[in-house]
Short mmCIF file of C-alpha atoms in Angstrom, two decimals:
data_model
loop_
_atom_site.label_atom_id
_atom_site.label_comp_id
_atom_site.label_asym_id
_atom_site.label_seq_id
_atom_site.Cartn_x
_atom_site.Cartn_y
_atom_site.Cartn_z
CA UNK A 1 36.76 239.01 67.15
CA UNK A 2 40.44 239.76 67.41
CA UNK A 3 41.67 239.61 71.01
CA UNK A 4 43.31 242.78 72.31
CA UNK A 5 46.20 242.94 74.75
CA UNK A 6 47.27 245.88 76.91
CA UNK A 7 50.21 248.00 75.87
CA UNK A 8 52.12 246.69 78.88
CA UNK A 9 52.05 243.15 77.47
CA UNK A 10 53.66 244.23 74.20
CA UNK A 11 56.17 246.36 76.13
CA UNK A 12 57.24 243.31 78.12
CA UNK A 13 57.51 241.26 74.92
CA UNK A 14 59.64 244.03 73.39
CA UNK A 15 61.97 244.01 76.42
CA UNK A 16 62.47 240.27 76.00
CA UNK A 17 63.21 240.66 72.30
CA UNK A 18 65.53 243.63 72.84
CA UNK A 19 67.43 241.89 75.65
CA UNK A 20 67.90 238.71 73.63
CA UNK A 21 68.92 240.70 70.54
CA UNK A 22 71.45 242.70 72.56
CA UNK A 23 73.05 239.63 74.15
CA UNK A 24 73.20 237.82 70.83
CA UNK A 25 74.34 240.67 68.59
CA UNK A 26 75.70 243.66 70.51
CA UNK A 27 77.27 242.65 73.82
CA UNK A 28 80.66 240.94 73.98
CA UNK A 29 80.92 238.20 76.59
CA UNK A 30 83.65 240.06 78.50
CA UNK A 31 81.26 243.01 79.08
CA UNK A 32 79.99 241.58 82.36
CA UNK A 33 77.90 244.52 83.58
CA UNK A 34 76.05 244.86 80.28
CA UNK A 35 75.45 241.10 80.23
CA UNK A 36 74.15 241.17 83.80
CA UNK A 37 71.65 243.91 83.03
CA UNK A 38 70.55 242.24 79.79
CA UNK A 39 70.05 238.83 81.45
CA UNK A 40 68.09 240.39 84.31
CA UNK A 41 65.90 242.25 81.83
CA UNK A 42 65.34 239.15 79.70
CA UNK A 43 64.40 236.92 82.63
CA UNK A 44 62.19 239.58 84.22
CA UNK A 45 60.28 239.91 80.95
CA UNK A 46 60.13 236.10 80.65
CA UNK A 47 58.64 235.65 84.13
CA UNK A 48 56.07 238.38 83.47
CA UNK A 49 55.07 236.94 80.08
CA UNK A 50 54.45 233.43 81.41
CA UNK A 51 52.13 234.90 84.03
CA UNK A 52 49.77 235.96 81.27
CA UNK A 53 46.96 233.72 80.04
CA UNK A 54 47.79 234.91 76.57
CA UNK A 55 46.98 233.35 73.24
CA UNK A 56 49.15 230.32 72.58
CA UNK A 57 49.69 231.51 69.02
CA UNK A 58 50.85 234.94 70.22
CA UNK A 59 53.35 233.43 72.68
CA UNK A 60 54.63 231.08 70.00
CA UNK A 61 55.10 234.08 67.71
CA UNK A 62 57.09 235.92 70.39
CA UNK A 63 59.23 232.83 70.95
CA UNK A 64 59.98 232.40 67.25
CA UNK A 65 60.73 236.11 66.76
CA UNK A 66 63.09 236.09 69.75
CA UNK A 67 65.06 233.40 67.96
CA UNK A 68 65.01 235.02 64.53
CA UNK A 69 66.68 238.17 65.90
CA UNK A 70 69.75 236.01 66.61
CA UNK A 71 70.36 235.20 62.94
CA UNK A 72 72.28 238.44 62.28
CA UNK A 73 75.67 237.60 63.76
CA UNK A 74 77.97 234.82 64.89
CA UNK A 75 77.46 233.40 68.41
CA UNK A 76 78.64 235.89 71.01
CA UNK A 77 78.80 233.81 74.18
CA UNK A 78 80.39 230.65 72.78
CA UNK A 79 83.07 229.87 70.23
CA UNK A 80 82.13 226.19 69.73
CA UNK A 81 80.76 227.09 66.27
CA UNK A 82 84.30 227.38 64.93
CA UNK A 83 85.05 223.75 65.77
CA UNK A 84 81.77 222.82 64.06
CA UNK A 85 82.91 224.65 60.93
CA UNK A 86 86.40 223.14 61.19
CA UNK A 87 85.04 219.57 61.39
CA UNK A 88 82.48 220.21 58.65
CA UNK A 89 85.12 221.68 56.35
CA UNK A 90 87.32 218.61 56.80
CA UNK A 91 84.38 216.34 55.99
CA UNK A 92 83.56 218.36 52.88
CA UNK A 93 87.12 217.77 51.73
CA UNK A 94 86.94 214.02 52.36
CA UNK A 95 88.99 214.12 55.59
CA UNK A 96 88.00 212.31 58.77
CA UNK A 97 87.88 214.93 61.60
CA UNK A 98 89.13 212.37 64.14
CA UNK A 99 92.26 211.44 62.17
CA UNK A 100 94.56 214.16 63.49
CA UNK A 101 94.69 217.15 65.82
CA UNK A 102 93.70 220.45 64.13
CA UNK A 103 97.25 221.81 63.77
CA UNK A 104 98.16 218.89 61.50
CA UNK A 105 95.92 220.22 58.72
CA UNK A 106 97.15 223.82 58.61
CA UNK A 107 99.78 223.25 55.92
CA UNK A 108 97.83 220.69 53.89
CA UNK A 109 96.25 223.25 51.54
CA UNK A 110 92.72 222.14 52.43
CA UNK A 111 90.16 224.71 51.18
CA UNK A 112 88.59 226.50 54.14
CA UNK A 113 91.14 225.26 56.68
CA UNK A 114 92.90 228.53 57.46
CA UNK A 115 95.01 230.06 60.19
CA UNK A 116 92.16 232.50 60.84
CA UNK A 117 89.73 229.66 61.56
CA UNK A 118 92.33 227.75 63.60
CA UNK A 119 92.89 230.81 65.81
CA UNK A 120 89.18 230.76 66.74
CA UNK A 121 89.25 227.17 68.04
CA UNK A 122 88.83 226.94 71.82
CA UNK A 123 90.47 223.48 72.12
CA UNK A 124 92.96 223.15 69.26
CA UNK A 125 95.09 220.69 71.23
CA UNK A 126 92.23 218.19 71.64
CA UNK A 127 90.56 215.80 69.25
CA UNK A 128 86.97 216.65 68.37
CA UNK A 129 84.37 215.15 70.70
CA UNK A 130 81.25 215.47 68.54
CA UNK A 131 79.44 212.25 67.49
CA UNK A 132 78.55 211.43 63.85
CA UNK A 133 75.04 212.91 63.95
CA UNK A 134 76.57 216.24 64.89
CA UNK A 135 79.21 215.81 62.22
CA UNK A 136 76.47 215.32 59.62
CA UNK A 137 75.05 218.72 60.56
CA UNK A 138 78.53 220.28 60.48
CA UNK A 139 79.06 218.86 56.99
CA UNK A 140 75.72 220.25 55.81
CA UNK A 141 76.40 223.68 57.33
CA UNK A 142 79.75 224.07 55.58
CA UNK A 143 78.30 222.71 52.35
CA UNK A 144 75.64 225.43 52.34
CA UNK A 145 78.01 228.05 53.75
CA UNK A 146 80.72 227.63 51.11
CA UNK A 147 83.23 229.44 53.31
CA UNK A 148 80.79 231.98 54.75
CA UNK A 149 80.83 231.35 58.50
CA UNK A 150 77.57 233.19 59.19
CA UNK A 151 75.69 231.18 56.57
CA UNK A 152 77.05 227.97 58.12
CA UNK A 153 75.99 229.16 61.58
CA UNK A 154 72.52 230.05 60.34
CA UNK A 155 72.11 226.63 58.73
CA UNK A 156 72.62 225.11 62.17
CA UNK A 157 70.41 227.79 63.71
CA UNK A 158 67.58 226.85 61.38
CA UNK A 159 67.81 223.20 62.46
CA UNK A 160 67.85 224.14 66.15
CA UNK A 161 64.97 226.59 65.68
CA UNK A 162 62.92 223.78 64.12
CA UNK A 163 63.98 221.49 67.00
CA UNK A 164 62.73 224.06 69.53
CA UNK A 165 59.39 224.34 67.74
CA UNK A 166 59.18 220.55 67.62
CA UNK A 167 60.00 220.34 71.33
CA UNK A 168 57.25 222.85 72.11
CA UNK A 169 54.73 220.81 70.11
CA UNK A 170 55.64 217.53 71.83
CA UNK A 171 55.82 219.23 75.24
CA UNK A 172 52.27 220.56 74.80
CA UNK A 173 51.07 217.06 73.88
CA UNK A 174 52.74 215.63 76.98
CA UNK A 175 51.30 218.34 79.25
CA UNK A 176 47.87 217.55 77.87
CA UNK A 177 48.39 213.85 78.50
CA UNK A 178 49.56 214.50 82.08
CA UNK A 179 46.61 216.85 82.72
CA UNK A 180 48.71 219.98 83.19
CA UNK A 181 48.25 223.52 81.90
CA UNK A 182 49.44 223.86 78.32
CA UNK A 183 50.85 227.30 79.13
CA UNK A 184 53.56 225.62 81.21
CA UNK A 185 55.27 224.83 77.89
CA UNK A 186 56.27 228.48 77.61
CA UNK A 187 58.49 228.12 80.66
CA UNK A 188 60.65 226.32 78.11
CA UNK A 189 59.90 228.09 74.84
CA UNK A 190 60.28 231.65 76.16
CA UNK A 191 63.14 230.92 78.56
CA UNK A 192 65.97 233.32 77.62
CA UNK A 193 68.71 230.78 78.31
CA UNK A 194 66.99 228.22 76.07
CA UNK A 195 66.71 230.80 73.29
CA UNK A 196 70.30 232.01 73.61
CA UNK A 197 72.04 228.66 74.08
CA UNK A 198 70.30 226.84 71.25
CA UNK A 199 69.43 229.24 68.43
CA UNK A 200 71.98 231.77 69.65
CA UNK A 201 75.06 229.79 70.67
CA UNK A 202 74.21 226.66 68.63
CA UNK A 203 74.42 224.00 71.31
CA UNK A 204 72.92 220.69 70.31
CA UNK A 205 71.15 220.04 73.60
CA UNK A 206 68.22 221.68 71.77
CA UNK A 207 68.11 218.73 69.38
CA UNK A 208 68.67 216.29 72.25
CA UNK A 209 65.65 217.72 74.09
CA UNK A 210 63.47 217.22 71.02
CA UNK A 211 64.50 213.57 70.71
CA UNK A 212 64.12 212.97 74.47
CA UNK A 213 60.64 214.52 74.61
CA UNK A 214 59.55 212.57 71.54
CA UNK A 215 60.95 209.39 73.09
CA UNK A 216 59.04 210.08 76.31
CA UNK A 217 55.83 210.76 74.39
CA UNK A 218 56.05 207.47 72.48
CA UNK A 219 56.95 205.70 75.74
CA UNK A 220 53.82 207.06 77.38
CA UNK A 221 51.69 206.00 74.39
CA UNK A 222 53.26 202.49 74.38
CA UNK A 223 54.93 202.81 70.99
CA UNK A 224 58.12 201.02 71.95
CA UNK A 225 59.90 201.07 68.60
CA UNK A 226 59.44 204.81 68.01
CA UNK A 227 60.35 205.58 71.62
CA UNK A 228 63.57 203.59 71.34
CA UNK A 229 64.53 205.20 68.03
CA UNK A 230 64.13 208.74 69.38
CA UNK A 231 65.96 208.01 72.62
CA UNK A 232 68.73 206.41 70.56
CA UNK A 233 68.95 209.51 68.36
CA UNK A 234 69.29 211.61 71.52
CA UNK A 235 72.29 209.48 72.50
CA UNK A 236 73.68 209.70 68.98
CA UNK A 237 73.53 213.49 69.17
CA UNK A 238 75.07 213.79 72.63
CA UNK A 239 76.37 210.73 74.48
CA UNK A 240 75.04 211.98 77.83
CA UNK A 241 71.51 210.43 77.54
CA UNK A 242 73.22 207.04 77.94
CA UNK A 243 72.75 207.62 81.67
CA UNK A 244 69.00 207.04 81.26
CA UNK A 245 69.29 203.55 79.76
CA UNK A 246 69.74 201.59 83.04
CA UNK A 247 66.50 203.05 84.38
CA UNK A 248 64.63 202.38 81.14
CA UNK A 249 65.78 198.76 81.17
CA UNK A 250 64.93 198.22 84.86
CA UNK A 251 61.52 199.81 84.49
CA UNK A 252 60.86 197.85 81.33
CA UNK A 253 61.31 194.49 83.08
CA UNK A 254 57.96 194.85 84.82
CA UNK A 255 56.11 196.85 82.19
CA UNK A 256 57.43 194.80 79.26
CA UNK A 257 59.06 197.92 77.79
CA UNK A 258 62.65 196.75 78.29
CA UNK A 259 62.91 196.55 74.50
CA UNK A 260 62.96 200.37 74.36
CA UNK A 261 66.36 200.56 76.06
CA UNK A 262 67.74 197.88 73.71
CA UNK A 263 66.46 199.70 70.62
CA UNK A 264 67.86 203.00 71.92
CA UNK A 265 71.26 201.42 72.48
CA UNK A 266 71.29 199.83 69.03
CA UNK A 267 70.28 203.08 67.31
CA UNK A 268 73.05 204.89 69.19
CA UNK A 269 75.59 202.28 68.11
CA UNK A 270 74.44 202.33 64.48
CA UNK A 271 74.68 206.14 64.46
CA UNK A 272 78.41 205.73 65.07
CA UNK A 273 78.94 203.39 62.10
CA UNK A 274 79.44 206.08 59.40
CA UNK A 275 82.57 207.35 61.13
CA UNK A 276 83.71 204.17 62.86
CA UNK A 277 87.46 203.66 62.50
CA UNK A 278 90.56 203.21 64.63
CA UNK A 279 91.14 206.98 64.60
CA UNK A 280 87.54 207.64 65.68
CA UNK A 281 87.80 205.26 68.64
CA UNK A 282 91.21 206.49 69.78
CA UNK A 283 90.29 210.15 69.23
CA UNK A 284 87.01 209.86 71.12
CA UNK A 285 88.72 208.00 73.98
CA UNK A 286 91.37 210.71 74.17
CA UNK A 287 88.79 213.50 74.16
CA UNK A 288 86.61 211.87 76.84
CA UNK A 289 89.64 211.14 79.01
CA UNK A 290 90.80 214.74 78.78
CA UNK A 291 87.27 215.97 79.46
CA UNK A 292 87.05 214.13 82.79
CA UNK A 293 90.65 214.72 83.83
CA UNK A 294 91.46 218.22 82.53
CA UNK A 295 88.31 220.31 82.15
CA UNK A 296 86.72 222.07 85.10
CA UNK A 297 83.97 224.67 84.99
CA UNK A 298 81.18 225.74 87.35
CA UNK A 299 81.26 222.49 89.33
CA UNK A 300 79.78 221.95 92.80
CA UNK A 301 81.06 218.87 94.67
CA UNK A 302 84.18 218.73 92.51
CA UNK A 303 85.16 222.30 93.45
CA UNK A 304 84.81 221.39 97.13
CA UNK A 305 86.95 218.27 96.62
CA UNK A 306 89.48 220.32 94.65
CA UNK A 307 89.88 222.81 97.51
CA UNK A 308 90.42 219.95 99.95
CA UNK A 309 93.04 218.57 97.56
CA UNK A 310 94.79 221.95 97.44
CA UNK A 311 94.77 222.08 101.24
CA UNK A 312 96.22 218.57 101.68
CA UNK A 313 98.51 218.19 98.65
CA UNK A 314 99.13 221.77 97.55
CA UNK A 315 98.07 221.28 93.92
CA UNK A 316 95.04 220.45 91.76
CA UNK A 317 94.16 216.73 91.95
CA UNK A 318 91.64 216.74 89.10
CA UNK A 319 93.33 213.75 87.41
CA UNK A 320 92.42 211.66 90.47
CA UNK A 321 89.29 213.43 91.70
CA UNK A 322 87.55 213.47 88.29
CA UNK A 323 87.51 209.68 87.77
CA UNK A 324 86.55 209.08 91.43
CA UNK A 325 83.57 211.44 91.13
CA UNK A 326 82.63 209.74 87.85
CA UNK A 327 82.48 206.40 89.65
CA UNK A 328 80.41 207.87 92.48
CA UNK A 329 78.15 209.46 89.85
CA UNK A 330 77.58 206.09 88.14
CA UNK A 331 76.70 204.43 91.45
CA UNK A 332 74.35 207.31 92.32
CA UNK A 333 72.67 207.16 88.90
CA UNK A 334 72.04 203.43 89.29
CA UNK A 335 70.67 204.05 92.79
CA UNK A 336 68.28 206.75 91.55
CA UNK A 337 67.23 204.45 88.70
CA UNK A 338 66.32 201.70 91.15
CA UNK A 339 64.47 204.16 93.41
CA UNK A 340 62.54 205.47 90.40
CA UNK A 341 61.40 201.96 89.51
CA UNK A 342 60.51 200.95 93.09
CA UNK A 343 58.63 204.17 93.86
CA UNK A 344 57.01 204.21 90.40
CA UNK A 345 58.18 207.69 89.54
CA UNK A 346 57.18 209.11 86.18
CA UNK A 347 59.72 209.04 83.36
CA UNK A 348 60.31 212.84 83.44
CA UNK A 349 60.77 212.85 87.23
CA UNK A 350 63.29 210.03 87.13
CA UNK A 351 65.17 211.63 84.23
CA UNK A 352 65.17 214.90 86.20
CA UNK A 353 66.91 213.39 89.22
CA UNK A 354 69.26 211.16 87.23
CA UNK A 355 70.57 214.14 85.28
CA UNK A 356 70.67 216.32 88.41
CA UNK A 357 72.84 213.73 90.18
CA UNK A 358 75.13 213.52 87.17
CA UNK A 359 75.59 217.31 87.12
CA UNK A 360 76.15 217.35 90.88
CA UNK A 361 79.29 215.21 90.49
CA UNK A 362 80.45 216.61 87.14
CA UNK A 363 83.69 218.58 86.86
CA UNK A 364 82.19 220.76 84.12
CA UNK A 365 78.67 222.26 84.12
CA UNK A 366 78.15 224.69 81.26
CA UNK A 367 74.85 226.64 81.11
CA UNK A 368 73.45 224.59 78.23
CA UNK A 369 74.06 221.32 80.12
CA UNK A 370 71.21 222.00 82.54
CA UNK A 371 68.53 222.85 79.98
CA UNK A 372 67.10 219.31 79.61
CA UNK A 373 66.26 219.67 83.31
CA UNK A 374 63.88 222.49 82.40
CA UNK A 375 61.55 220.27 80.36
CA UNK A 376 61.81 217.39 82.85
CA UNK A 377 60.93 219.81 85.65
CA UNK A 378 57.95 221.24 83.75
CA UNK A 379 56.54 217.75 83.22
CA UNK A 380 57.18 216.54 86.77
CA UNK A 381 56.23 219.67 88.71
CA UNK A 382 59.66 220.94 89.79
CA UNK A 383 60.76 224.50 89.20
CA UNK A 384 64.33 224.49 90.52
CA UNK A 385 65.62 224.04 86.92
CA UNK A 386 63.89 227.30 85.95
CA UNK A 387 65.66 229.06 88.81
CA UNK A 388 68.93 227.40 87.81
CA UNK A 389 68.55 228.58 84.22
CA UNK A 390 68.69 232.12 85.56
CA UNK A 391 71.34 231.62 88.25
CA UNK A 392 73.76 229.81 85.94
CA UNK A 393 74.06 232.92 83.77
CA UNK A 394 76.54 234.16 86.40
CA UNK A 395 79.11 231.87 84.76
CA UNK A 396 79.29 234.33 81.87
CA UNK A 397 80.55 237.05 84.21
CA UNK A 398 84.00 235.46 84.50
CA UNK A 399 85.10 236.28 80.95
CA UNK A 400 87.60 239.03 80.29
CA UNK A 401 89.62 240.05 77.25
CA UNK A 402 92.58 238.13 78.64
CA UNK A 403 90.87 234.91 79.68
CA UNK A 404 88.39 233.47 82.16
CA UNK A 405 88.26 233.63 85.95
CA UNK A 406 84.96 233.52 87.81
CA UNK A 407 85.05 234.57 91.48
CA UNK A 408 84.16 231.60 93.69
CA UNK A 409 81.45 233.67 95.34
CA UNK A 410 79.36 233.60 92.15
CA UNK A 411 79.48 229.80 92.00
CA UNK A 412 78.64 229.48 95.70
CA UNK A 413 75.68 231.85 95.29
CA UNK A 414 74.44 229.90 92.25
CA UNK A 415 74.42 226.53 93.99
CA UNK A 416 73.12 227.86 97.30
CA UNK A 417 70.07 229.42 95.66
CA UNK A 418 69.33 226.40 93.48
CA UNK A 419 69.93 223.99 96.36
CA UNK A 420 67.64 225.99 98.64
CA UNK A 421 64.82 225.98 96.07
CA UNK A 422 65.23 222.24 95.53
CA UNK A 423 65.22 221.66 99.29
CA UNK A 424 61.95 223.56 99.67
CA UNK A 425 60.36 221.72 96.76
CA UNK A 426 61.34 218.34 98.15
CA UNK A 427 60.26 219.31 101.64
CA UNK A 428 56.86 220.66 100.66
CA UNK A 429 56.34 218.10 97.89
CA UNK A 430 54.74 220.72 95.72
CA UNK A 431 55.74 223.45 93.27
CA UNK A 432 56.63 226.59 95.22
CA UNK A 433 56.96 228.86 92.21
CA UNK A 434 53.89 228.57 90.03
CA UNK A 435 53.66 231.37 87.48
CA UNK A 436 50.70 229.84 85.68
#
């Protein structure tokens, strides 16, 4: 017999869909009040939906539909897509995207490389920073798009939609293995920020999460080779998962799984081979150096250090503070890795705290950076990443038609709330927000 649901359930689902649709298609990112109301509506509907012991198939359907409604327009909250199209267009014309800065190509009569596209780039003075696996997707998107930006964007959206579905499938398998409620998976799949940042804004952390979850699953089922391959693909997609390799190696010494970290490292290295050249190495070094010494966004400890620098020296010391915090971050990551091995933490729990420490010392923390924490938290019983996924939406309220400036109060509020929730969770050693 077909199961019936109250009208209120469908009304809540409709609010989620309408809110996501509005953010992705109707609201400009400088319209802060409209964004605030839409995000509050979306997250309220999300929290109410995951309270329901609804059919898994129905919730999957809502999650998929909430992503499909984003296929009608270009990303509204991020302009990274234009660099994706720029790099892909160069590749389709046989040009290495790391060879020169974007401005060099404007007068080279390269089909698709136009002043209009150049004007959309958010970092035209920097070399691209995207690894070869990303570049492969960019190439495919521009090949299918043939100059139509929306078609190119939707090609990437399709891949990230499939990655989200794959992540849900693997997450459910892991929850079953760990003896947890399968409905916890919808804290990821119905999360508005997950939906908007991956399928909406086309950030590749969605693909990274799929590879990481698959790597964890094969790790837990003692399939070393497959685990290493997937973890290596995660690194090849975004370099950040490199921070997990020390822990994997240290843990593997006792459990005889050290080979996983070696395989992951080799896969990551081999993924770079297709684009390996002097220009790739120099361009990537330049981009990474600029990232740690020039970029600053929604940071925590760095912002405190920056203010102290202003007070003492009278100017921004990011060129010195950034590398120092990077060194402290590396030491902290190694420390957490050792603690995770000694205390026999689970893989998701250790990954959760390694990435949290990294973000704590980072100079740049965009909303999509924190989303791997969501799945690690679901698997290890911590909900502060769920709270953070809501609180970090305040970073979108700093955009205006003339630029970006977020009042410090928003950042302080974000980190105070998230820090307080984490403190309570650590103190009580149990999940304090349990919607299932």
